[in-house]
Amino acid sequence: MNVLIIIVAAIAFFVAVYLTAMFLNKKGLLKDLDNDWIPDVLEDKVSDVKVEIAELKADLKATQDRLSKELKDVGVAIKEVGNQLGDVPQAFSGKKRPGRKSGTRG
């Protein structure tokens, strides 16, 4: 008996929603030019959100590319610092500086 009441209530609910949508559509309050039962206002909002998401994805991709290049530059700089760390003990010991002689161009 309870199942029958639930089924009847569900059918009554869907009929009420359908009749309300029909009434609003006929009165012009629910504009739906393409008759797909989705209000045009809602379709416009969804398309606007899709455009904004596409723009945000493009911005995120550009930021990701810039960040990737910057991290590569930092990696190169850290490697150079690591290569030059071996020269520090020699500088304290008084040995001559390795590398290019001063006053010459490479």
C-alpha atoms as a printed R data frame, in Angstrom:
    type eleno elety resid chain resno      x      y       z
1   ATOM     1    CA   MET     A     1  0.000  0.000   0.000
2   ATOM     2    CA   ASN     A     2  2.838  2.394   0.869
3   ATOM     3    CA   VAL     A     3  4.531  1.729  -2.476
4   ATOM     4    CA   LEU     A     4  1.339  2.571  -4.326
5   ATOM     5    CA   ILE     A     5  1.031  5.878  -2.452
6   ATOM     6    CA   ILE     A     6  4.635  6.746  -3.295
7   ATOM     7    CA   ILE     A     7  4.123  5.945  -6.991
8   ATOM     8    CA   VAL     A     8  0.927  8.023  -7.167
9   ATOM     9    CA   ALA     A     9  2.617 10.930  -5.377
10  ATOM    10    CA   ALA     A    10  5.584 10.798  -7.787
11  ATOM    11    CA   ILE     A    11  3.294 10.773 -10.810
12  ATOM    12    CA   ALA     A    12  1.288 13.688  -9.384
13  ATOM    13    CA   PHE     A    13  4.514 15.631  -8.775
14  ATOM    14    CA   PHE     A    14  5.770 15.145 -12.340
15  ATOM    15    CA   VAL     A    15  2.369 16.075 -13.787
16  ATOM    16    CA   ALA     A    16  2.334 19.241 -11.659
17  ATOM    17    CA   VAL     A    17  5.841 20.178 -12.823
18  ATOM    18    CA   TYR     A    18  4.874 19.543 -16.455
19  ATOM    19    CA   LEU     A    19  1.689 21.599 -16.207
20  ATOM    20    CA   THR     A    20  3.528 24.442 -14.436
21  ATOM    21    CA   ALA     A    21  6.203 24.489 -17.148
22  ATOM    22    CA   MET     A    22  3.531 24.507 -19.858
23  ATOM    23    CA   PHE     A    23  1.705 27.389 -18.158
24  ATOM    24    CA   LEU     A    24  4.884 29.443 -17.715
25  ATOM    25    CA   ASN     A    25  5.895 28.775 -21.314
26  ATOM    26    CA   LYS     A    26  2.502 29.895 -22.685
27  ATOM    27    CA   LYS     A    27  2.530 33.052 -20.550
28  ATOM    28    CA   GLY     A    28  6.008 33.907 -21.872
29  ATOM    29    CA   LEU     A    29  7.648 33.755 -18.458
30  ATOM    30    CA   LEU     A    30  9.707 30.736 -19.436
31  ATOM    31    CA   LYS     A    31 11.298 31.670 -22.738
32  ATOM    32    CA   ASP     A    32 12.417 28.590 -24.618
33  ATOM    33    CA   LEU     A    33 12.847 29.353 -28.302
34  ATOM    34    CA   ASP     A    34 14.335 25.973 -29.216
35  ATOM    35    CA   ASN     A    35 11.668 23.995 -27.288
36  ATOM    36    CA   ASP     A    36 14.100 21.755 -25.441
37  ATOM    37    CA   TRP     A    37 12.501 22.443 -22.022
38  ATOM    38    CA   ILE     A    38 15.606 24.274 -20.851
39  ATOM    39    CA   PRO     A    39 15.034 28.015 -20.331
40  ATOM    40    CA   ASP     A    40 17.089 30.196 -22.662
41  ATOM    41    CA   VAL     A    41 18.386 32.200 -19.699
42  ATOM    42    CA   LEU     A    42 19.890 29.051 -18.226
43  ATOM    43    CA   GLU     A    43 21.400 28.034 -21.579
44  ATOM    44    CA   ASP     A    44 23.011 31.483 -21.896
45  ATOM    45    CA   LYS     A    45 24.481 31.263 -18.403
46  ATOM    46    CA   VAL     A    46 25.918 27.799 -19.094
47  ATOM    47    CA   SER     A    47 27.515 28.977 -22.336
48  ATOM    48    CA   ASP     A    48 29.009 31.994 -20.528
49  ATOM    49    CA   VAL     A    49 30.462 29.727 -17.859
50  ATOM    50    CA   LYS     A    50 31.932 27.455 -20.550
51  ATOM    51    CA   VAL     A    51 33.652 30.458 -22.167
52  ATOM    52    CA   GLU     A    52 35.042 31.595 -18.805
53  ATOM    53    CA   ILE     A    53 36.359 28.095 -18.085
54  ATOM    54    CA   ALA     A    54 38.076 28.001 -21.485
55  ATOM    55    CA   GLU     A    55 39.717 31.373 -20.793
56  ATOM    56    CA   LEU     A    56 40.861 30.227 -17.359
57  ATOM    57    CA   LYS     A    57 42.335 27.048 -18.852
58  ATOM    58    CA   ALA     A    58 44.275 29.120 -21.395
59  ATOM    59    CA   ASP     A    59 45.580 31.412 -18.639
60  ATOM    60    CA   LEU     A    60 46.536 28.408 -16.520
61  ATOM    61    CA   LYS     A    61 48.408 26.831 -19.438
62  ATOM    62    CA   ALA     A    62 50.348 30.053 -20.055
63  ATOM    63    CA   THR     A    63 51.218 30.300 -16.351
64  ATOM    64    CA   GLN     A    64 52.302 26.667 -16.339
65  ATOM    65    CA   ASP     A    65 54.595 27.266 -19.334
66  ATOM    66    CA   ARG     A    66 56.178 30.341 -17.724
67  ATOM    67    CA   LEU     A    67 56.673 28.498 -14.451
68  ATOM    68    CA   SER     A    68 58.258 25.543 -16.234
69  ATOM    69    CA   LYS     A    69 60.762 27.811 -18.014
70  ATOM    70    CA   GLU     A    70 61.584 29.635 -14.787
71  ATOM    71    CA   LEU     A    71 62.159 26.373 -12.913
72  ATOM    72    CA   LYS     A    72 64.520 25.205 -15.653
73  ATOM    73    CA   ASP     A    73 66.484 28.463 -15.284
74  ATOM    74    CA   VAL     A    74 66.643 27.983 -11.516
75  ATOM    75    CA   GLY     A    75 67.903 24.424 -12.042
76  ATOM    76    CA   VAL     A    76 70.690 25.672 -14.302
77  ATOM    77    CA   ALA     A    77 71.636 28.347 -11.754
78  ATOM    78    CA   ILE     A    78 71.720 25.824  -8.907
79  ATOM    79    CA   LYS     A    79 73.921 23.524 -10.975
80  ATOM    80    CA   GLU     A    80 76.329 26.407 -11.631
81  ATOM    81    CA   VAL     A    81 76.465 27.235  -7.924
82  ATOM    82    CA   GLY     A    82 77.197 23.569  -7.211
83  ATOM    83    CA   ASN     A    83 80.024 23.614  -9.744
84  ATOM    84    CA   GLN     A    84 81.548 26.690  -8.135
85  ATOM    85    CA   LEU     A    85 81.313 25.415  -4.551
86  ATOM    86    CA   GLY     A    86 84.482 23.416  -5.115
87  ATOM    87    CA   ASP     A    87 86.382 26.672  -5.664
88  ATOM    88    CA   VAL     A    88 85.582 28.054  -2.195
89  ATOM    89    CA   PRO     A    89 88.085 25.903  -0.232
90  ATOM    90    CA   GLN     A    90 90.767 26.723  -2.778
91  ATOM    91    CA   ALA     A    91 90.088 30.438  -2.339
92  ATOM    92    CA   PHE     A    92 90.565 30.129   1.423
93  ATOM    93    CA   SER     A    93 93.788 28.167   0.964
94  ATOM    94    CA   GLY     A    94 95.324 30.934  -1.117
95  ATOM    95    CA   LYS     A    95 95.563 29.048  -4.396
96  ATOM    96    CA   LYS     A    96 95.111 30.895  -7.666
97  ATOM    97    CA   ARG     A    97 91.637 31.222  -9.054
98  ATOM    98    CA   PRO     A    98 90.858 28.615 -11.733
99  ATOM    99    CA   GLY     A    99 89.298 29.637 -14.971
100 ATOM   100    CA   ARG     A   100 89.932 32.400 -17.475
101 ATOM   101    CA   LYS     A   101 92.829 34.745 -16.860
102 ATOM   102    CA   SER     A   102 91.828 38.301 -16.070
103 ATOM   103    CA   GLY     A   103 92.014 40.784 -18.901
104 ATOM   104    CA   THR     A   104 91.348 38.230 -21.649
105 ATOM   105    CA   ARG     A   105 88.149 37.733 -23.503
106 ATOM   106    CA   GLY     A   106 86.737 34.318 -24.319
